[in-house]
Short mmCIF file of C-alpha atoms and ligand atoms in Angstrom, two decimals:
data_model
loop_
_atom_site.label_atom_id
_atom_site.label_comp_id
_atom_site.label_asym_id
_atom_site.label_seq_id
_atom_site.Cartn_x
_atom_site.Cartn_y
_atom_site.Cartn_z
CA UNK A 504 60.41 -34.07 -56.92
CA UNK A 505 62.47 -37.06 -57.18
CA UNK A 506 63.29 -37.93 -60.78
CA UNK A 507 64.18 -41.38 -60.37
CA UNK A 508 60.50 -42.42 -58.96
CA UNK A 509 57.78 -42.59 -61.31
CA UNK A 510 54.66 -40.20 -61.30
CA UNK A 511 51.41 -41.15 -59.65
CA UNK A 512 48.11 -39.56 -60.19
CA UNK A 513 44.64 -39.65 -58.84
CA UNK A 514 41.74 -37.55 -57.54
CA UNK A 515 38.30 -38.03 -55.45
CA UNK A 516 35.22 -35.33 -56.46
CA UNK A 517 34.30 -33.57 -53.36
CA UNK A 518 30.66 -34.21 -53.35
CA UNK A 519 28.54 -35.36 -51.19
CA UNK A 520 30.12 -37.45 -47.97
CA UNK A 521 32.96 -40.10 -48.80
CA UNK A 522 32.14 -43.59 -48.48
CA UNK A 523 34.09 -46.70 -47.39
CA UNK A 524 34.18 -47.43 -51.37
CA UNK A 525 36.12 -44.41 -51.91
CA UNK A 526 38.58 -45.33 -49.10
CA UNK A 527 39.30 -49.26 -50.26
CA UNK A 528 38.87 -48.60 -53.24
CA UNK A 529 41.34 -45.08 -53.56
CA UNK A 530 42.72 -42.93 -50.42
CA UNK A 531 43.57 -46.22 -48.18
CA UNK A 532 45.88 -47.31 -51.31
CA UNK A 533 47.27 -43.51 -52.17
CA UNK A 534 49.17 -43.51 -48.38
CA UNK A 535 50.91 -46.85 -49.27
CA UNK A 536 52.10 -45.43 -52.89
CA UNK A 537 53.30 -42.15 -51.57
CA UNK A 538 56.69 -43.18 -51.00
CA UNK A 539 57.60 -45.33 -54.06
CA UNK A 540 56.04 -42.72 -56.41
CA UNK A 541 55.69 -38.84 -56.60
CA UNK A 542 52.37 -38.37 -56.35
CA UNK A 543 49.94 -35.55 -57.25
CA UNK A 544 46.35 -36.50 -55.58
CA UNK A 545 43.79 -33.47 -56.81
CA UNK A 546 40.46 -33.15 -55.07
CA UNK A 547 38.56 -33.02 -58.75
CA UNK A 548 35.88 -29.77 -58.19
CA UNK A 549 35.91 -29.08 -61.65
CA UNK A 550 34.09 -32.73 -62.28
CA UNK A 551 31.80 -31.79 -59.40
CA UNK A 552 29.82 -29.38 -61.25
CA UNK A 553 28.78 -31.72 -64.32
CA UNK A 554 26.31 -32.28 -61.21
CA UNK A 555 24.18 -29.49 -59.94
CA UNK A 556 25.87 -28.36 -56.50
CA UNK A 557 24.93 -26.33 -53.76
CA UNK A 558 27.80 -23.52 -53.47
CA UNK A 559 28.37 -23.35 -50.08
CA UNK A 560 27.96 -27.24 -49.95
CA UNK A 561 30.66 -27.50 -52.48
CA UNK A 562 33.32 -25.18 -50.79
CA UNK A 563 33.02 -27.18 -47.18
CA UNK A 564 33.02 -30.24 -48.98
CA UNK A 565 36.40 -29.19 -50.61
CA UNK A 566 38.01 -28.53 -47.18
CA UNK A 567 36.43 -31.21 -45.93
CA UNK A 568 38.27 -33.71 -48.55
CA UNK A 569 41.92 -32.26 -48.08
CA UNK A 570 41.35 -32.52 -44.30
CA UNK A 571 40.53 -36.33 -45.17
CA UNK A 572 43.05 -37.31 -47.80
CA UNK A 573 45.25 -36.03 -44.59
CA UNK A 574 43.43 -37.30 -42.00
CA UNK A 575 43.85 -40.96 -43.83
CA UNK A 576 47.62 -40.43 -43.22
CA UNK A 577 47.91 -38.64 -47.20
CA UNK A 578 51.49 -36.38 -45.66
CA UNK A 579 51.43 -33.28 -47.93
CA UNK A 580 55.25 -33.10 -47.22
CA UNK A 581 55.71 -36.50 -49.61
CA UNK A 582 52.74 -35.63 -52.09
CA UNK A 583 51.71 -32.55 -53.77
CA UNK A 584 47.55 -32.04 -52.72
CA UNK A 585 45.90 -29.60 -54.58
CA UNK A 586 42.35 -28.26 -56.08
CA UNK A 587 41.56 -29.11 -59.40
CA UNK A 588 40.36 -25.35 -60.31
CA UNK A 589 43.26 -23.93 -58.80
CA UNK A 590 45.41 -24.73 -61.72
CA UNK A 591 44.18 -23.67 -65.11
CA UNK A 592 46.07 -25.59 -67.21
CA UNK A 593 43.65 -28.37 -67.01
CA UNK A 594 40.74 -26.60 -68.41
CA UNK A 595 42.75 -25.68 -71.56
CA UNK A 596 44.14 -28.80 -71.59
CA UNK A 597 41.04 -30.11 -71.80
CA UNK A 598 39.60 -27.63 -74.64
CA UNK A 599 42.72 -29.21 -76.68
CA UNK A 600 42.07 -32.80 -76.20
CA UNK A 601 38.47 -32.23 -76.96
CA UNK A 602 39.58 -31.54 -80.47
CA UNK A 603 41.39 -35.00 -80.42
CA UNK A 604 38.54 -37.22 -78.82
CA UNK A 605 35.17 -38.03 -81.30
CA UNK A 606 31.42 -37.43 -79.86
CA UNK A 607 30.65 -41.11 -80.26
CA UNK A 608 33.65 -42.36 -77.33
CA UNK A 609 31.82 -40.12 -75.05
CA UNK A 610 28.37 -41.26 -75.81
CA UNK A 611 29.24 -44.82 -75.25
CA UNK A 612 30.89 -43.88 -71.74
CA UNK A 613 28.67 -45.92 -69.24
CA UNK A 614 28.98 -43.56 -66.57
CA UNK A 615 28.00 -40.74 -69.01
CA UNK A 616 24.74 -42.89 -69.84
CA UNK A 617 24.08 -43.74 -65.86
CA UNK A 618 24.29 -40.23 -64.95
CA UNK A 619 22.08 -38.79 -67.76
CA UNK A 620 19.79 -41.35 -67.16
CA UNK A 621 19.92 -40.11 -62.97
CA UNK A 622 19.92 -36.43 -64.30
CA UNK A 623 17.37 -36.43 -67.25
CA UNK A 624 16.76 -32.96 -66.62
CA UNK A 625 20.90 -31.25 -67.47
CA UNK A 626 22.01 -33.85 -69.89
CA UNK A 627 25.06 -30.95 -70.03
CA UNK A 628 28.42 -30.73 -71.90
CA UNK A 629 30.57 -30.85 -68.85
CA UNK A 630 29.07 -34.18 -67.98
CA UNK A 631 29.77 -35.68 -71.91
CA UNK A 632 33.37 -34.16 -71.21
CA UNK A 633 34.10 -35.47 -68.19
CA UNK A 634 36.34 -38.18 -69.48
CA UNK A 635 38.19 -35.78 -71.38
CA UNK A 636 38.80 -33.31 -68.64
CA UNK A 637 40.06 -36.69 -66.64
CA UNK A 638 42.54 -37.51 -69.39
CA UNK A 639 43.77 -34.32 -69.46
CA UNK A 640 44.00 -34.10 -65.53
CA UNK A 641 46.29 -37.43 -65.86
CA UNK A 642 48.36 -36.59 -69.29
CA UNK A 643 49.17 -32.93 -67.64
CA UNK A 644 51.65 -34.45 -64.92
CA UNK A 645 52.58 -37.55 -67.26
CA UNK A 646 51.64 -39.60 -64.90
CA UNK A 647 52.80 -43.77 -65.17
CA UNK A 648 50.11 -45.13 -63.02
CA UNK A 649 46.53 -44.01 -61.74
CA UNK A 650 44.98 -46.35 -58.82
CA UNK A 651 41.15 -46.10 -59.22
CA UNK A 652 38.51 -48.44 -58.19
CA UNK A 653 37.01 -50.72 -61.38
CA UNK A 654 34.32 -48.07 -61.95
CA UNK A 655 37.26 -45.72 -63.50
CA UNK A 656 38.35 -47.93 -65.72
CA UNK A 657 36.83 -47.22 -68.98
CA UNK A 658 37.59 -43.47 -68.33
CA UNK A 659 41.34 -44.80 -68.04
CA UNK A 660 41.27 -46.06 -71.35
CA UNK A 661 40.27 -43.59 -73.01
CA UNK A 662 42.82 -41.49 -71.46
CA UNK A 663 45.36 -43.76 -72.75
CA UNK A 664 43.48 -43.67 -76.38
CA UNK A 665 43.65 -39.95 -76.44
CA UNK A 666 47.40 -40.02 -75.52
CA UNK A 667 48.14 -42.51 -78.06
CA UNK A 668 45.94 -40.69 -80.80
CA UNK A 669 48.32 -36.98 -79.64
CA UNK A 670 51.86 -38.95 -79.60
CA UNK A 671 50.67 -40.14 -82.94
CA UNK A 672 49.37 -37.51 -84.66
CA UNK A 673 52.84 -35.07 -83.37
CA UNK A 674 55.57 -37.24 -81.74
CA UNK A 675 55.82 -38.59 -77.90
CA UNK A 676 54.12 -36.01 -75.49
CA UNK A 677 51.97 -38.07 -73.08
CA UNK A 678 53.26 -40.63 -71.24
CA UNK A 679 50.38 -43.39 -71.72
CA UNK A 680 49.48 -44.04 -67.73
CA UNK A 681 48.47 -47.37 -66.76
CA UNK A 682 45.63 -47.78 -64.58
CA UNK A 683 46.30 -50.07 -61.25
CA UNK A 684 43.19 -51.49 -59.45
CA UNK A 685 43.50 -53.56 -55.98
CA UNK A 686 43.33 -56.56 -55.98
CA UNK A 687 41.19 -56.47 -53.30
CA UNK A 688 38.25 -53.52 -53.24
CA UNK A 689 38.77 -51.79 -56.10
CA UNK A 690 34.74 -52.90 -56.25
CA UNK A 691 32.87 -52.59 -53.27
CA UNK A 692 29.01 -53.16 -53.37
CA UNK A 693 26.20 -51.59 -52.24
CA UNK A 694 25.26 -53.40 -48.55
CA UNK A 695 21.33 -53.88 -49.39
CA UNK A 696 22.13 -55.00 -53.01
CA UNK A 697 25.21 -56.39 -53.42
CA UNK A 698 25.23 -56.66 -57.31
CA UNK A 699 25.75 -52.69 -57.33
CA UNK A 700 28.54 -50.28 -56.08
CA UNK A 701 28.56 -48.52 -53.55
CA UNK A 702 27.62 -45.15 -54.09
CA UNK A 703 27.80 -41.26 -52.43
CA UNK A 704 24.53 -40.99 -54.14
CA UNK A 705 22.83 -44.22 -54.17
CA UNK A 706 19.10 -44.14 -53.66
CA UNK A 707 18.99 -45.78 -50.35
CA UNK A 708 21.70 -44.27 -47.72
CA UNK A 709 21.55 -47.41 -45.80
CA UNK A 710 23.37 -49.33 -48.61
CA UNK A 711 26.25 -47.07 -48.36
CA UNK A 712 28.24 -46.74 -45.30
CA UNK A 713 29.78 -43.05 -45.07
CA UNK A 714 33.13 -42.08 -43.91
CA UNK A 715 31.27 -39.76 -41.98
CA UNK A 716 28.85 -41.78 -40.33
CA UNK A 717 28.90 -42.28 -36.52
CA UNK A 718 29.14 -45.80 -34.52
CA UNK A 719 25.09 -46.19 -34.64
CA UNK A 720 24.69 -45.83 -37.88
CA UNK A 721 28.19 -47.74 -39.12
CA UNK A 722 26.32 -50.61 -36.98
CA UNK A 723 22.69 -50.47 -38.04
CA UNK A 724 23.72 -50.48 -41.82
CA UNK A 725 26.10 -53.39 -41.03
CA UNK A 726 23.19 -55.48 -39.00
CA UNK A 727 20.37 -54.88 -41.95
CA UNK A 728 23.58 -55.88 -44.80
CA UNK A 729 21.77 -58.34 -47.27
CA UNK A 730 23.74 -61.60 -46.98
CA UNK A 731 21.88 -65.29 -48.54
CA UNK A 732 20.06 -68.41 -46.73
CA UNK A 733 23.01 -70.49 -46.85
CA UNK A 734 25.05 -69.48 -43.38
CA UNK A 735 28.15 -70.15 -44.68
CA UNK A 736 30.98 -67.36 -44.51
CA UNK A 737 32.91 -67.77 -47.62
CA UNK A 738 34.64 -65.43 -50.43
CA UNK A 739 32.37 -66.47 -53.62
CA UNK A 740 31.16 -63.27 -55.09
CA UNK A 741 29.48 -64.72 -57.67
CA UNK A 742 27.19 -67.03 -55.48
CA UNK A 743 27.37 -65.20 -52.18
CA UNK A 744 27.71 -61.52 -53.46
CA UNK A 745 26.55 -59.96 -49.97
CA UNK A 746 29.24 -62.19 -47.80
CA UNK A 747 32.09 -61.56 -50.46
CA UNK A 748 31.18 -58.04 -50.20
CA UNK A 749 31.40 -57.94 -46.08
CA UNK A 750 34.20 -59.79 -46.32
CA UNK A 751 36.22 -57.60 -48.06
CA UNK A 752 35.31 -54.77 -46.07
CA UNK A 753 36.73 -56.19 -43.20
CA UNK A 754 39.76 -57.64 -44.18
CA UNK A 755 40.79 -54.26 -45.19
CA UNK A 756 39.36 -52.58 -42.11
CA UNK A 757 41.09 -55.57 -40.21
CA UNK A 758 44.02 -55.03 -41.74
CA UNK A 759 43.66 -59.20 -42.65
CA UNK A 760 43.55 -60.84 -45.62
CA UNK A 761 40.27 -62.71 -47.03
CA UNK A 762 41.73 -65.95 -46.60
CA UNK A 763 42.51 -65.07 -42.65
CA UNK A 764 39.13 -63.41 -42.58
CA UNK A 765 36.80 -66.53 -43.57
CA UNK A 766 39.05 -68.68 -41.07
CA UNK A 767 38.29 -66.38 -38.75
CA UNK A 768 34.25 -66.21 -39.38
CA UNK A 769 34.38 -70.46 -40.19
CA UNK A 770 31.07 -71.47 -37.62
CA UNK A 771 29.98 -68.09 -36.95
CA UNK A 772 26.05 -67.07 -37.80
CA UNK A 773 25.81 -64.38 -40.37
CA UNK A 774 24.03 -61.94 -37.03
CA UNK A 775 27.36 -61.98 -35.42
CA UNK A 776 29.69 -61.85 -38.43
CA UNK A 777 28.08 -58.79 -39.36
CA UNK A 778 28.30 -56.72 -36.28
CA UNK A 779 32.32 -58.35 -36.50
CA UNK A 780 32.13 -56.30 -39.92
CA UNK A 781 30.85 -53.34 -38.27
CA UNK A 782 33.32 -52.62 -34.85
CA UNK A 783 36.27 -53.26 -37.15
CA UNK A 784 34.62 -50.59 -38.99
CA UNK A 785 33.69 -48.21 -36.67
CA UNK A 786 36.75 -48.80 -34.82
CA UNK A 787 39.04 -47.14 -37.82
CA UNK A 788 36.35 -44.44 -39.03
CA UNK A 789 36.28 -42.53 -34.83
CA UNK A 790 40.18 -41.68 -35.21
CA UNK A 791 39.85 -40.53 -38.71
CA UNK A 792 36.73 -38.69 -37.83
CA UNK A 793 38.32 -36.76 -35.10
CA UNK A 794 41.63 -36.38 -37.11
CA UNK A 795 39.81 -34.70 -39.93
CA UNK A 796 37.81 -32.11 -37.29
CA UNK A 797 40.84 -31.46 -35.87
CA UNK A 798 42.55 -30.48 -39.36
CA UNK A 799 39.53 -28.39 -39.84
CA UNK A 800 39.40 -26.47 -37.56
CA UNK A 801 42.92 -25.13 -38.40
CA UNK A 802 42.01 -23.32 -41.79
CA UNK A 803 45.13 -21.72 -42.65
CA UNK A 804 47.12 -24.84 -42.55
CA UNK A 805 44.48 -26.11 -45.04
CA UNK A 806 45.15 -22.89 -47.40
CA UNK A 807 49.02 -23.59 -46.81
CA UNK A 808 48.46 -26.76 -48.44
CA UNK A 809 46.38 -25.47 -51.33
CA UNK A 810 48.46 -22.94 -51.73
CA UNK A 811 51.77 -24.96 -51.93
CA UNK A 812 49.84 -27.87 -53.89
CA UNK A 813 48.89 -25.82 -56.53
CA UNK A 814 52.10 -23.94 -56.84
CA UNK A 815 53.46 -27.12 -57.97
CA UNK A 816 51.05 -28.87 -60.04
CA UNK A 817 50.98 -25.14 -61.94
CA UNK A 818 54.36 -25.99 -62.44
CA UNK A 819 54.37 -29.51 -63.66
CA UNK A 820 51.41 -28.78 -65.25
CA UNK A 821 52.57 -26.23 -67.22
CA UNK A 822 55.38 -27.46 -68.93
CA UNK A 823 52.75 -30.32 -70.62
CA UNK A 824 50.60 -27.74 -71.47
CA UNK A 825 53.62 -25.31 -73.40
CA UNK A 826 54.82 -28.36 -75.32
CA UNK A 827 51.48 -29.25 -76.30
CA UNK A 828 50.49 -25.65 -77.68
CA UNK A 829 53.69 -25.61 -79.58
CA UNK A 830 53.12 -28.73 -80.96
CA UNK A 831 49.82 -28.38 -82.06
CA UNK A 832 50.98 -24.77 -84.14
CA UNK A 833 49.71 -22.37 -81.10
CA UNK A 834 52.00 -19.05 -82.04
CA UNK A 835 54.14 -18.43 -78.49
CA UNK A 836 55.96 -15.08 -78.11
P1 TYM B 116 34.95 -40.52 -57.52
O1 TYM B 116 35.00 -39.26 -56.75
O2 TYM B 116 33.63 -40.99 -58.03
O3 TYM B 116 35.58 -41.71 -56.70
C1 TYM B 116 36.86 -41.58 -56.11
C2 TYM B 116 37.59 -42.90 -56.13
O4 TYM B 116 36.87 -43.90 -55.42
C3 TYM B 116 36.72 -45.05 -56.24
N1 TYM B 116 35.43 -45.68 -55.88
C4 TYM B 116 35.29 -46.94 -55.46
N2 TYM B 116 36.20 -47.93 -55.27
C5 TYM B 116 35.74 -49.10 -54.81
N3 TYM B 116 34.43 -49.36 -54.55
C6 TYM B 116 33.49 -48.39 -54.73
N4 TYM B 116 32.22 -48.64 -54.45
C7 TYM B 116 33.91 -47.12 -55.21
N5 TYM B 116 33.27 -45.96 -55.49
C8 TYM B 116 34.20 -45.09 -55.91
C9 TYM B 116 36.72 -44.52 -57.65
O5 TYM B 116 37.02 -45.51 -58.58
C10 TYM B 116 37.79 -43.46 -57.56
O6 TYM B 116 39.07 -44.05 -57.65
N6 TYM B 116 36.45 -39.12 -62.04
C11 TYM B 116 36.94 -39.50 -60.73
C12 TYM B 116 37.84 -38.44 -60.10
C13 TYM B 116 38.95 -38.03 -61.00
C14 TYM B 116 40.13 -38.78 -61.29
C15 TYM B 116 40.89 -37.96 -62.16
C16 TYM B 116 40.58 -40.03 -60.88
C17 TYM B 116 39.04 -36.85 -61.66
N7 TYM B 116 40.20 -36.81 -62.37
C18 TYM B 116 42.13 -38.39 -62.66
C19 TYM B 116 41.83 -40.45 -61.38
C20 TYM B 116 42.56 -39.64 -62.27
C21 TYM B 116 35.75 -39.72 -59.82
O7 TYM B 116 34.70 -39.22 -60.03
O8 TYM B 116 35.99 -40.46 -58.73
#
């Protein structure tokens, strides 16, 4: 680890199938960090479960995620990769911080309310904790900066809050991490209602375009996108929320800015922009799809990584966690 760099931190739950949010909004920004910062990037199973999961669904989807974060061009050489539940300290982080965070922050979390409305039926503790099991994924490596997308962002603060409450209450532990959202996609919406994010578990799969979805079905979603009656391709997500949103999309899959992007479209009928929206699409998610079966069908490279991820982030992790215990009055022999 390079001490001059700062420390970068972020993580992606491994449920259900990726979508094109999670890329713009996350892994497509982690590969450009991971030479300006050390970065730890977890694959967050231990959030997972707040949600019912099938087992065996869970463990392929775990592989599945490392072979992606890789597969996206993540190098495991630069960055340490690891699994969440492979390194304990940030369950007992957590139980510590719980003692430092009040019931009423967590019942005001939006997400918290979203997903108990979606779940009515295990309103549990783990999903009322989640934020504090985030801070304490973030404050273990004393991390500077963690790119999210926008919906992370209240989570973020409170992460910071809790810091600031510990380095009050003792002296300086946590470093207080600042959160860093793109300035493009750190919000991408939901292609048959554009008001909403896009989602692994939205209602309606053909609002959500999947990193695992083949050319067909990258296209069909893109030709039914909801756009407005005005045939005019401009960035004004406000008045033209379904445009702005397509837009967006393919700049970054374009590798173009918006600006370039509505020059680009200026003329063109909506029917043609959006199958535009959906090659430039397609065109990235083939290589990544065949990079990531190719990673997984070589298993033990995929343990290697686990293996030396977690190695690391023990050790990182650990030294947080023995300062913390001693000075919170934990007796250490
Ligand atoms: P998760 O798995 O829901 O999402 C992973 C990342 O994708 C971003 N994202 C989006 N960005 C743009 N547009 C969208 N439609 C969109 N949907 C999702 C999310 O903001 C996130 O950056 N709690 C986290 C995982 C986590 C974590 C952490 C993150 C656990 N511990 C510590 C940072 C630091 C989560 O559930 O992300």
């Amino acid at each position: 680890m390079e001490e001059s760099k700062k420390t970068l931190y972020s993580a992606v739950q491994p449920t259900n199938c990726l979508t094109i949010g999670n890329y713009i909004g996350a892994i497509k920004n982690w590969v450009n960090l991971q030479n300006d910062y050390n970065c730890f990037y977890a694959i967050a199973n231990m959030h997972a479960i707040t949600v019912r999961q099938n087992p065996a669904d869970l463990r392929r989807n775990t592989l599945a995620l490392l072979a992606l974060y890789i597969a996206c061009g993540v190098d495991p050489e630069k960055c340490t990769l690891y699994l969440q539940s492979h390194v304990p300290a940030h369950a007992e982080l957590c139980w510590v911080l719980n003692s430092y965070t009040y019931v009423g922050e967590m019942e005001r979390m939006t997400q918290f309310k979203d997903k108990s409305a979606k779940h009515a039926d295990n309103i549990n503790m783990g999903l009322m904790d989640y934020p504090v099991l985030m801070a304490a994924d973030i404050l273990l490596y004393r991390a500077d900066v963690v790119p999210v997308g926008l919906d992370q962002r209240q989570h973020l603060e409170i992460a910071r809050d809790i810091a600031q409450r510990f380095n009050n209450a003792y002296s300086p532990t946590f470093t207080v991490p600042e959160g860093v959202y793109m300035k493009v996609g750190a919000k991408i919406n939901d292609l048959l209602d554009p008001t909403k994010k896009m989602s692994k578990s939205a209602e309606n799969a053909n609002g959500s375009v999947f990193l695992s979805d083949d050319r067909d079905a990258v296209m069909r979603k893109f030709k039914r996108a909801v756009t407005d009656s005005d045939a005019q391709i401009k960035y004004d997500p406000e008045n033209k929320p379904g445009v702005s949103n397509l837009l967006t999309i393919y700049s970054v899959f374009a590798g173009k800015t918006v600006e370039q992007a509505e020059k680009e479209f200026a003329g063109v009928g909506y029917g043609e922009f959006k199958l535009a929206v959906g090659e430039a699409v397609a065109d990235r998610l083939a290589p990544l799809q065949a990079e990531q079966a190719r990673l997984l069908a070589d298993k033990a490279y995929l343990d290697g990584v686990l293996k030396k991820g977690a190695e690391s982030a023990a050790r990182t992790a650990n030294r947080t966690l023995a300062k913390v215990y001693k000075k919170i009055g934990f007796y250490q022999i």
